[in-house]
Short mmCIF file of C-alpha atoms in Angstrom, two decimals:
data_model
loop_
_atom_site.label_atom_id
_atom_site.label_comp_id
_atom_site.label_asym_id
_atom_site.label_seq_id
_atom_site.Cartn_x
_atom_site.Cartn_y
_atom_site.Cartn_z
CA MET E 55 59.73 210.85 151.91
CA PRO E 56 60.28 212.29 148.38
CA PRO E 57 61.20 209.79 145.65
CA LEU E 58 64.80 208.59 145.63
CA PHE E 59 64.95 209.00 141.85
CA PRO E 60 62.64 211.80 140.65
CA ALA E 61 64.31 211.78 137.20
CA LEU E 62 62.59 208.46 136.44
CA ARG E 63 59.42 210.49 136.00
CA GLU E 64 60.72 213.95 135.16
CA THR E 65 63.42 213.48 132.47
CA PRO E 66 62.64 210.26 130.55
CA ASP E 67 64.81 211.14 127.54
CA ARG E 68 68.04 211.83 129.43
CA THR E 69 70.62 209.04 129.43
CA ALA E 70 70.77 207.37 132.84
CA LEU E 71 73.13 204.41 132.48
CA ARG E 72 75.76 203.53 129.92
CA PHE E 73 77.86 200.38 130.13
CA PRO E 74 80.14 198.95 127.42
CA ASP E 75 77.39 196.75 125.96
CA ALA E 76 74.14 198.46 126.95
CA ALA E 77 72.55 201.78 127.86
CA LEU E 78 69.24 203.10 129.17
CA ASP E 79 67.64 206.51 129.35
CA TYR E 80 65.49 207.37 132.38
CA GLY E 81 62.31 206.32 130.60
CA GLY E 82 63.81 202.96 129.73
CA LEU E 83 65.11 202.53 133.26
CA ALA E 84 61.67 203.39 134.67
CA THR E 85 60.10 200.71 132.50
CA ALA E 86 62.72 197.99 133.06
CA ALA E 87 63.08 198.59 136.80
CA GLY E 88 59.36 199.22 137.28
CA ALA E 89 58.36 195.95 135.65
CA LEU E 90 60.86 194.05 137.77
CA ALA E 91 59.75 195.90 140.90
CA ALA E 92 56.21 194.66 140.35
CA ARG E 93 57.54 191.08 140.47
CA LEU E 94 59.61 191.72 143.62
CA ARG E 95 57.07 193.59 145.67
CA GLY E 96 56.30 191.82 148.93
CA ALA E 97 59.59 189.91 149.08
CA ARG E 98 61.44 190.14 152.38
CA ARG E 99 64.87 190.60 150.75
CA VAL E 100 66.50 189.95 147.38
CA ALA E 101 70.12 189.18 146.54
CA VAL E 102 71.80 190.83 143.56
CA TRP E 103 74.63 189.06 141.72
CA ALA E 104 76.59 192.28 141.43
CA THR E 105 78.64 191.94 138.26
CA PRO E 106 79.84 195.21 136.66
CA GLY E 107 76.95 195.35 134.18
CA ILE E 108 73.80 197.34 133.57
CA GLU E 109 71.65 194.52 134.95
CA THR E 110 73.08 195.07 138.44
CA ALA E 111 72.04 198.72 138.36
CA VAL E 112 68.56 197.88 137.05
CA GLY E 113 68.12 195.15 139.67
CA VAL E 114 69.06 197.41 142.58
CA VAL E 115 66.84 200.25 141.34
CA ALA E 116 63.97 197.77 140.95
CA ALA E 117 64.39 196.56 144.53
CA LEU E 118 64.42 200.15 145.77
CA LEU E 119 61.26 200.95 143.81
CA ALA E 120 59.60 197.88 145.33
CA GLY E 121 60.70 198.82 148.86
CA VAL E 122 62.59 195.52 149.15
CA PRO E 123 66.11 195.49 150.67
CA ALA E 124 68.78 194.49 148.14
CA VAL E 125 71.77 192.39 149.22
CA PRO E 126 74.65 192.94 146.73
CA LEU E 127 76.79 189.81 146.34
CA ASN E 128 80.44 190.07 145.40
CA PRO E 129 80.95 187.58 142.53
CA ARG E 130 84.42 186.84 143.89
CA THR E 131 83.22 185.91 147.36
CA GLY E 132 84.46 182.50 148.51
CA ASP E 133 82.05 179.64 149.19
CA ARG E 134 82.26 179.89 152.97
CA GLU E 135 81.49 183.61 153.07
CA LEU E 136 78.74 183.23 150.48
CA GLU E 137 77.09 180.50 152.55
CA HIS E 138 77.19 182.75 155.60
CA ILE E 139 75.69 185.73 153.75
CA LEU E 140 72.87 183.66 152.26
CA ALA E 141 72.04 182.02 155.58
CA ASP E 142 72.17 185.36 157.40
CA SER E 143 70.13 187.43 154.91
CA ALA E 144 67.77 184.69 153.64
CA PRO E 145 66.96 186.34 150.30
CA ALA E 146 63.82 185.23 148.46
CA THR E 147 65.54 185.26 145.08
CA VAL E 148 68.76 186.24 143.38
CA LEU E 149 68.70 188.85 140.61
CA ALA E 150 71.18 188.12 137.84
CA ALA E 151 71.87 188.98 134.23
CA PRO E 152 70.70 186.46 131.64
CA GLY E 153 73.43 183.89 131.08
CA ALA E 154 75.35 184.82 134.23
CA VAL E 155 76.98 181.73 135.70
CA LEU E 156 76.16 181.44 139.39
CA PRO E 157 78.01 179.30 141.95
CA GLU E 158 76.50 176.08 143.22
CA ARG E 159 75.78 177.71 146.58
CA LEU E 160 73.06 179.75 144.83
CA ALA E 161 71.48 176.77 143.08
CA ALA E 162 68.81 176.32 145.75
CA LEU E 163 67.74 179.96 145.51
CA PRO E 164 65.11 180.98 142.93
CA ARG E 165 66.65 183.03 140.13
CA THR E 166 65.10 186.17 138.66
CA GLU E 167 66.71 187.32 135.43
CA VAL E 168 67.18 191.05 134.90
CA THR E 169 66.92 192.41 131.38
CA ALA E 170 67.60 195.91 130.11
CA GLY E 171 67.33 197.77 126.83
CA ALA E 172 70.38 198.10 124.59
CA VAL E 173 70.27 201.77 123.63
CA PRO E 174 68.68 205.02 124.86
CA GLY E 175 65.10 205.24 123.66
CA SER E 176 64.57 201.47 123.80
CA ARG E 177 61.54 201.54 126.10
CA THR E 178 57.94 200.54 125.87
CA GLY E 179 56.40 202.26 128.88
CA GLY E 180 58.53 205.29 129.78
CA ALA E 181 57.64 207.66 132.58
CA SER E 182 54.06 206.43 132.66
CA GLY E 183 55.23 202.88 133.38
CA PRO E 184 55.19 201.09 136.73
CA ALA E 185 57.87 203.27 138.35
CA ALA E 186 55.66 206.34 138.07
CA GLU E 187 52.90 204.71 140.11
CA ASP E 188 54.90 203.27 143.00
CA ALA E 189 54.27 204.64 146.47
CA GLU E 190 57.53 205.77 148.05
CA PRO E 191 58.53 203.67 151.09
CA GLY E 192 59.26 205.41 154.37
CA PRO E 193 62.67 206.83 155.31
CA GLU E 194 63.52 204.04 157.77
CA THR E 195 62.72 201.28 155.26
CA PRO E 196 65.89 199.24 154.64
CA ALA E 197 67.31 200.02 151.20
CA LEU E 198 70.46 197.89 151.11
CA ILE E 199 72.14 195.25 153.24
CA VAL E 200 75.85 195.48 152.47
CA TYR E 201 78.17 192.94 154.05
CA THR E 202 81.45 193.97 155.61
CA SER E 203 84.70 192.37 154.49
CA GLY E 204 84.82 190.09 157.52
CA THR E 205 88.48 190.71 158.39
CA THR E 206 87.85 190.18 162.12
CA GLY E 207 85.13 187.51 161.92
CA PRO E 208 82.16 186.50 159.77
CA PRO E 209 80.93 189.36 157.55
CA LYS E 210 78.22 191.50 159.16
CA GLY E 211 75.19 192.68 157.22
CA VAL E 212 75.00 196.47 157.45
CA VAL E 213 71.37 197.59 157.13
CA LEU E 214 71.27 200.94 155.33
CA PRO E 215 67.89 202.73 155.43
CA ARG E 216 66.58 204.93 152.62
CA ARG E 217 67.13 208.13 154.63
CA ALA E 218 70.85 207.30 154.93
CA VAL E 219 71.22 206.78 151.17
CA ALA E 220 69.30 209.96 150.35
CA GLY E 221 71.01 212.00 153.06
CA THR E 222 74.59 211.14 152.17
CA LEU E 223 73.99 211.67 148.43
CA ASP E 224 72.32 215.02 149.04
CA ASP E 225 75.17 216.15 151.31
CA LEU E 226 77.71 215.21 148.61
CA ALA E 227 75.66 217.04 146.00
CA GLU E 228 75.82 220.19 148.10
CA VAL E 229 79.55 219.94 148.78
CA TRP E 230 80.56 218.88 145.27
CA SER E 231 77.99 220.98 143.34
CA TRP E 232 76.81 217.70 141.83
CA THR E 233 74.00 218.24 139.30
CA ALA E 234 72.03 216.54 136.54
CA GLU E 235 74.55 217.91 134.03
CA ASP E 236 77.34 215.75 135.43
CA VAL E 237 78.42 212.54 133.71
CA LEU E 238 80.17 210.27 136.18
CA VAL E 239 82.88 207.96 134.84
CA HIS E 240 84.06 205.00 136.91
CA ALA E 241 84.99 201.33 136.86
CA LEU E 242 84.33 200.46 140.49
CA PRO E 243 82.79 197.18 141.69
CA LEU E 244 79.03 197.35 142.17
CA PHE E 245 78.77 195.32 145.40
CA HIS E 246 80.27 198.06 147.56
CA VAL E 247 79.17 201.47 148.84
CA HIS E 248 81.71 203.34 146.69
CA GLY E 249 80.74 201.87 143.33
CA LEU E 250 77.04 201.19 143.94
CA VAL E 251 75.72 203.89 146.28
CA LEU E 252 77.97 206.77 145.22
CA GLY E 253 78.80 205.60 141.71
CA VAL E 254 75.35 204.49 140.50
CA LEU E 255 72.65 205.70 142.89
CA GLY E 256 74.37 209.09 143.26
CA PRO E 257 74.04 210.13 139.60
CA LEU E 258 70.54 208.62 139.37
CA ARG E 259 69.38 210.69 142.36
CA ARG E 260 70.69 213.83 140.69
CA GLY E 261 69.17 212.95 137.31
CA GLY E 262 72.65 212.71 135.79
CA THR E 263 74.43 209.98 133.86
CA VAL E 264 76.68 207.04 134.75
CA HIS E 265 79.32 205.89 132.27
CA HIS E 266 80.67 202.62 133.69
CA LEU E 267 83.80 201.32 131.96
CA GLY E 268 83.16 197.68 132.79
CA ARG E 269 86.81 197.34 133.77
CA PHE E 270 89.41 199.96 134.53
CA THR E 271 91.92 201.03 131.89
CA THR E 272 93.74 204.33 131.62
CA GLY E 273 92.68 204.48 127.98
CA GLY E 274 89.03 204.06 128.92
CA VAL E 275 89.26 206.88 131.44
CA ALA E 276 90.94 209.11 128.86
CA ARG E 277 88.28 208.34 126.25
CA GLU E 278 85.32 209.04 128.55
CA LEU E 279 86.71 212.19 130.15
CA ALA E 280 87.72 213.54 126.73
CA GLY E 281 84.09 213.00 125.72
CA ALA E 282 81.06 213.73 127.87
CA GLY E 283 82.55 212.75 131.23
CA THR E 284 82.79 215.47 133.88
CA VAL E 285 83.58 213.53 137.08
CA PHE E 286 85.76 210.50 137.80
CA PHE E 287 85.58 208.28 140.88
CA GLY E 288 88.50 205.96 141.60
CA VAL E 289 90.50 204.18 144.28
CA PRO E 290 94.21 204.81 144.97
CA THR E 291 95.37 201.88 142.81
CA MET E 292 93.60 203.46 139.83
CA TYR E 293 95.02 206.90 140.53
CA HIS E 294 98.49 205.42 140.88
CA ARG E 295 98.20 203.97 137.39
CA LEU E 296 96.75 207.21 136.05
CA ALA E 297 99.61 209.16 137.63
CA GLU E 298 102.18 206.87 136.01
CA ALA E 299 100.52 207.03 132.59
CA ALA E 300 99.64 210.75 132.54
CA GLY E 301 103.30 211.76 132.62
CA ARG E 302 103.93 210.09 129.26
CA ASP E 303 100.45 210.28 127.69
CA PRO E 304 99.44 213.86 126.78
CA ALA E 305 95.95 212.77 125.74
CA LEU E 306 95.28 211.25 129.17
CA ALA E 307 96.72 214.30 130.91
CA ARG E 308 94.42 216.59 128.88
CA ALA E 309 91.40 214.42 129.63
CA LEU E 310 92.07 214.45 133.37
CA ALA E 311 92.73 218.19 133.26
CA GLY E 312 89.32 218.72 131.67
CA ALA E 313 87.36 216.91 134.38
CA ARG E 314 85.29 219.00 136.75
CA LEU E 315 86.06 216.70 139.65
CA LEU E 316 88.47 213.85 140.43
CA VAL E 317 87.51 211.97 143.61
CA SER E 318 89.48 209.25 145.38
CA GLY E 319 88.19 207.03 148.15
CA SER E 320 88.14 203.62 149.88
CA ALA E 321 91.77 204.02 151.03
CA PRO E 322 94.21 206.94 151.47
CA LEU E 323 95.77 208.32 148.29
CA PRO E 324 99.55 208.71 148.82
CA PRO E 325 100.81 212.30 148.59
CA ARG E 326 103.25 211.22 145.87
CA ASP E 327 100.37 210.33 143.55
CA HIS E 328 98.55 213.54 144.46
CA ALA E 329 101.63 215.47 143.39
CA ARG E 330 102.21 213.50 140.18
CA ILE E 331 98.64 214.01 138.98
CA ALA E 332 98.71 217.70 139.88
CA GLU E 333 101.99 218.15 138.01
CA ALA E 334 100.76 216.35 134.89
CA THR E 335 97.24 217.78 134.75
CA GLY E 336 96.93 220.84 136.98
CA GLN E 337 94.10 219.01 138.74
CA GLN E 338 93.82 218.32 142.45
CA VAL E 339 92.32 214.97 143.44
CA ILE E 340 89.95 215.38 146.36
CA GLU E 341 89.48 212.73 149.03
CA ARG E 342 86.45 211.87 151.10
CA TYR E 343 85.99 209.55 154.06
CA GLY E 344 83.27 207.03 154.68
CA MET E 345 82.59 203.43 155.55
CA THR E 346 79.84 200.91 154.98
CA GLU E 347 78.08 201.70 158.28
CA THR E 348 78.20 205.47 157.86
CA LEU E 349 78.24 206.08 154.12
CA MET E 350 80.07 209.41 153.77
CA ASN E 351 81.35 211.40 156.75
CA THR E 352 83.70 214.07 155.37
CA SER E 353 85.04 215.47 152.14
CA VAL E 354 87.60 217.93 150.89
CA ARG E 355 85.81 220.87 149.27
CA PRO E 356 86.55 221.34 145.55
CA GLY E 357 88.38 224.53 144.79
CA GLY E 358 89.74 224.85 148.29
CA CYS E 359 93.36 224.81 149.31
CA PRO E 360 94.82 221.44 148.23
CA ARG E 361 95.45 219.33 151.29
CA PRO E 362 96.87 215.92 150.35
CA GLY E 363 96.67 213.64 153.35
CA THR E 364 93.41 215.04 154.72
CA VAL E 365 89.85 213.91 154.07
CA GLY E 366 88.34 217.34 154.56
CA GLN E 367 85.62 218.52 156.93
CA PRO E 368 82.38 216.86 158.06
CA LEU E 369 79.52 216.89 155.56
CA PRO E 370 76.66 219.32 156.27
CA HIS E 371 74.49 216.95 158.32
CA VAL E 372 77.28 214.93 159.94
CA ARG E 373 78.45 215.48 163.51
CA LEU E 374 82.00 214.26 164.12
CA ARG E 375 84.18 214.14 167.21
CA LEU E 376 87.45 212.57 168.33
CA VAL E 377 87.66 210.78 171.66
CA ASP E 378 90.49 209.40 173.77
CA ASP E 379 90.84 205.83 175.05
CA THR E 380 88.31 206.49 177.82
CA GLY E 381 85.72 207.93 175.43
CA ARG E 382 86.32 211.52 176.55
CA PRO E 383 85.89 214.02 173.67
CA LEU E 384 89.11 215.71 172.56
CA ASP E 385 88.93 219.44 171.87
CA ALA E 386 92.43 219.66 170.39
CA ALA E 387 92.72 220.77 166.77
CA ASP E 388 96.50 220.81 166.71
CA GLY E 389 97.18 218.32 163.91
CA ASP E 390 98.92 216.04 166.40
CA THR E 391 96.54 214.69 169.06
CA VAL E 392 95.24 211.29 167.98
CA GLY E 393 91.71 210.14 168.82
CA GLU E 394 89.07 207.73 167.59
CA VAL E 395 86.52 209.13 165.14
CA GLN E 396 82.90 208.97 166.29
CA VAL E 397 79.98 210.24 164.22
CA ARG E 398 76.26 210.96 164.47
CA GLY E 399 73.70 211.90 161.84
CA PRO E 400 71.02 210.73 159.42
CA HIS E 401 73.64 208.98 157.29
CA LEU E 402 74.13 206.13 159.77
CA PHE E 403 73.07 202.53 159.34
CA THR E 404 70.21 201.10 161.38
CA GLU E 405 71.73 197.85 162.63
CA TYR E 406 73.85 194.83 161.89
CA LEU E 407 71.41 192.24 160.60
CA ASN E 408 70.67 189.57 163.22
CA ARG E 409 73.45 190.96 165.44
CA PRO E 410 71.89 193.07 168.23
CA ASP E 411 75.01 192.51 170.35
CA ALA E 412 77.32 193.92 167.68
CA THR E 413 74.92 196.80 167.04
CA ARG E 414 74.92 197.78 170.73
CA GLU E 415 78.70 197.58 170.92
CA ALA E 416 79.05 199.81 167.86
CA PHE E 417 77.31 202.78 169.50
CA THR E 418 78.01 204.77 172.65
CA ALA E 419 75.29 205.19 175.26
CA ASP E 420 74.46 208.62 173.82
CA GLY E 421 74.18 207.45 170.22
CA TRP E 422 77.60 208.09 168.63
CA PHE E 423 78.89 205.43 166.24
CA ARG E 424 82.38 204.14 167.05
CA THR E 425 84.15 203.99 163.68
CA GLY E 426 87.37 202.38 164.89
CA ASP E 427 89.28 204.90 162.75
CA MET E 428 91.99 207.02 164.34
CA ALA E 429 92.57 210.61 163.26
CA VAL E 430 93.85 214.03 164.16
CA ARG E 431 92.12 217.34 163.54
CA GLU E 432 93.95 220.19 161.85
CA PRO E 433 93.57 223.80 163.06
CA ASP E 434 91.18 224.55 160.17
CA GLY E 435 88.90 221.66 161.14
CA CYS E 436 90.07 219.23 158.47
CA VAL E 437 90.36 215.59 159.50
CA ARG E 438 93.53 213.59 158.82
CA LEU E 439 93.17 209.85 159.25
CA VAL E 440 96.10 207.94 160.71
CA GLY E 441 94.63 204.44 160.42
CA ARG E 442 92.38 201.82 161.96
CA ARG E 443 92.55 201.30 165.71
CA ALA E 444 92.87 197.54 165.21
CA THR E 445 95.60 197.49 162.56
CA ASP E 446 97.10 200.96 162.07
CA LEU E 447 97.48 202.42 165.54
CA ILE E 448 100.81 201.38 167.02
CA LYS E 449 101.48 201.96 170.73
CA SER E 450 105.23 202.07 171.10
CA GLY E 451 107.21 203.35 174.06
CA GLY E 452 104.22 205.27 175.40
CA TYR E 453 103.50 206.97 172.05
CA LYS E 454 100.48 206.52 169.79
CA ILE E 455 101.77 206.22 166.23
CA GLY E 456 99.61 206.25 163.12
CA ALA E 457 100.85 203.93 160.38
CA GLY E 458 99.64 206.21 157.58
CA GLU E 459 102.14 209.04 157.94
CA ILE E 460 105.05 206.58 158.05
CA GLU E 461 103.75 204.88 154.92
CA ASN E 462 103.56 208.22 153.10
CA VAL E 463 107.17 209.07 154.00
CA LEU E 464 108.34 205.65 152.81
CA LEU E 465 106.47 206.10 149.53
CA ASP E 466 108.43 209.32 148.95
CA HIS E 467 111.64 207.27 148.66
CA PRO E 468 112.47 206.47 145.02
CA GLY E 469 113.35 202.89 145.90
CA VAL E 470 109.85 202.14 147.25
CA ALA E 471 106.93 201.12 145.04
CA GLU E 472 104.51 200.13 147.82
CA ALA E 473 104.64 200.33 151.60
CA ALA E 474 102.61 199.16 154.57
CA VAL E 475 103.38 199.73 158.23
CA THR E 476 102.22 197.56 161.13
CA GLY E 477 103.03 197.00 164.77
CA GLU E 478 104.21 193.79 166.34
CA PRO E 479 104.81 192.85 169.99
CA ASP E 480 108.07 194.06 171.52
CA PRO E 481 109.15 193.17 175.09
CA ASP E 482 110.64 196.62 175.70
CA LEU E 483 108.45 199.02 173.69
CA GLY E 484 105.12 197.20 173.88
CA GLU E 485 104.94 197.34 170.09
CA ARG E 486 107.55 198.13 167.50
CA VAL E 487 107.08 199.70 164.07
CA VAL E 488 107.51 197.29 161.16
CA ALA E 489 107.68 198.41 157.51
CA TRP E 490 106.67 196.06 154.68
CA ILE E 491 108.15 197.18 151.37
CA VAL E 492 107.66 196.35 147.71
CA ALA E 493 110.83 197.63 146.06
CA ALA E 494 110.67 199.73 142.92
CA ASP E 495 113.48 197.53 141.57
CA PRO E 496 113.13 194.06 143.10
CA ALA E 497 116.60 193.15 141.84
CA ALA E 498 118.19 196.01 143.77
CA PRO E 499 116.07 196.93 146.80
CA PRO E 500 117.24 199.78 149.03
CA ALA E 501 118.84 198.81 152.34
CA GLY E 502 116.41 198.54 155.22
CA GLU E 503 118.57 200.77 157.39
CA LEU E 504 118.52 203.41 154.68
CA LEU E 505 114.70 203.40 154.65
CA ALA E 506 114.55 203.57 158.44
CA ASP E 507 116.90 206.58 158.36
CA HIS E 508 114.71 208.15 155.66
CA VAL E 509 111.72 208.02 158.02
CA ALA E 510 113.70 209.20 161.04
CA GLY E 511 114.94 212.18 159.05
CA GLN E 512 111.38 213.43 158.43
CA LEU E 513 109.39 212.26 161.44
CA ALA E 514 109.91 211.98 165.18
CA PRO E 515 112.50 209.38 166.28
CA HIS E 516 109.90 207.09 167.88
CA LYS E 517 108.28 206.62 164.43
CA ARG E 518 111.39 205.06 162.93
CA PRO E 519 110.76 201.47 161.71
CA ARG E 520 112.56 198.95 163.91
CA ALA E 521 112.27 196.29 161.18
CA VAL E 522 112.04 196.55 157.38
CA ARG E 523 110.77 193.52 155.47
CA PHE E 524 110.65 193.18 151.71
CA VAL E 525 107.75 191.41 149.95
CA THR E 526 106.92 190.90 146.28
CA ALA E 527 103.38 192.30 146.69
CA LEU E 528 101.07 193.62 149.39
CA PRO E 529 97.86 191.65 149.92
CA ARG E 530 94.85 193.79 148.96
CA ASN E 531 91.08 193.44 148.82
CA ASP E 532 88.83 194.30 145.86
CA MET E 533 88.85 198.00 146.76
CA GLY E 534 92.64 198.21 146.96
CA LYS E 535 92.96 198.27 150.76
CA VAL E 536 95.98 196.49 152.16
CA LEU E 537 95.05 193.45 154.24
CA LYS E 538 97.55 194.00 157.05
CA ARG E 539 96.53 190.98 159.07
CA ALA E 540 97.68 188.81 156.18
CA LEU E 541 101.20 190.29 156.41
CA HIS E 542 101.72 188.70 159.79
CA GLY E 543 100.09 185.43 158.72
#
């Protein structure tokens, strides 16, 4: 298998990583990560205390150079989940920045401090350092073990092999015309596929540059995109704030307008925010669809017809199909027939760590991965997600209803700031549609009946909410996804 990061040897003077307090060129990264890799080689697994700093990136690259699976740890993980992850993955050591304060649960684990240079050019070995001499591990060698959020049970360790990381990044490079000249700007967490695999390993595989903001601010995005930045990755919460600010901040609008690519992921971006950004900047935000087990499955193609609400077409090496409740493939591409998304391809994970039962259940007999996501296919082949089977598919009165399209209609109402739609048991319908609303003006929320009529006026009658409940905030995880199970708790 070719090297994951050829630029470590080929372009030592190009900037690789820039964080608010530190930066490294490829030569410096080769030296720092190569020296650490020499210390890690032979370990079964290593944990990475994944704070949003340059040390996290260096630590993960070092593990990959050593052929040792890295287990990113969310610094905000609770004690119970952290105990489970450590017991399940049994890392030999935890990689952490000097001075990082670790929880007591990590006290029994040996600590390996990760250091990095402060500025480009601050290297002692360069391309001739340890990274240049490492033999490349095989394609099936585990690269990362990323734990799921654990919303339906203890978090599962998703084993991602090197061929999946390389394959998904190369597919995105083809679709997005991603090159070494791109400078990616983002402020995403580094314990998740979006921020770590796409946001750090993606640019490093291309030989490009990462500018990580440390924390998200609209001013930071404006500054970086007005400078060298060419691409921005964000989640819907970030784009919502950018949409609000761009309308009154000409400098931010100009910076966004100058980007080559604006990409949103991890959750659906509401059409209202698509429209607000397009109006303020002339730019279309593109969406892609992936998950921890599959990395990336689809993407909207840049420069194509803007299609808010869709996640585009399958990536070049991804096979995707929709199936009905019996597992029978659906041929319909009518934009209306709902089925579960199943995928095949080199981008898939190998297994759930220590969970052969869960691994078997996740795949069909003929090798398709069951995503649990529900979608329809448009006539042009684009995929439109309607939600998760477990939380977003509502079976009411014999109809299958996707929560997503109802949420988008609710968000179009000026009295709605945030919206989530769920189903709850109903003796007559089986399930009834329930809307959870954060009012734009909490002191004067719109009437629930008015919002239900608003939905009924734009969608089929069976999609009308039967109950509207107002809340002060929607519970969300670190990536901005609404935790719908918590709404009923």
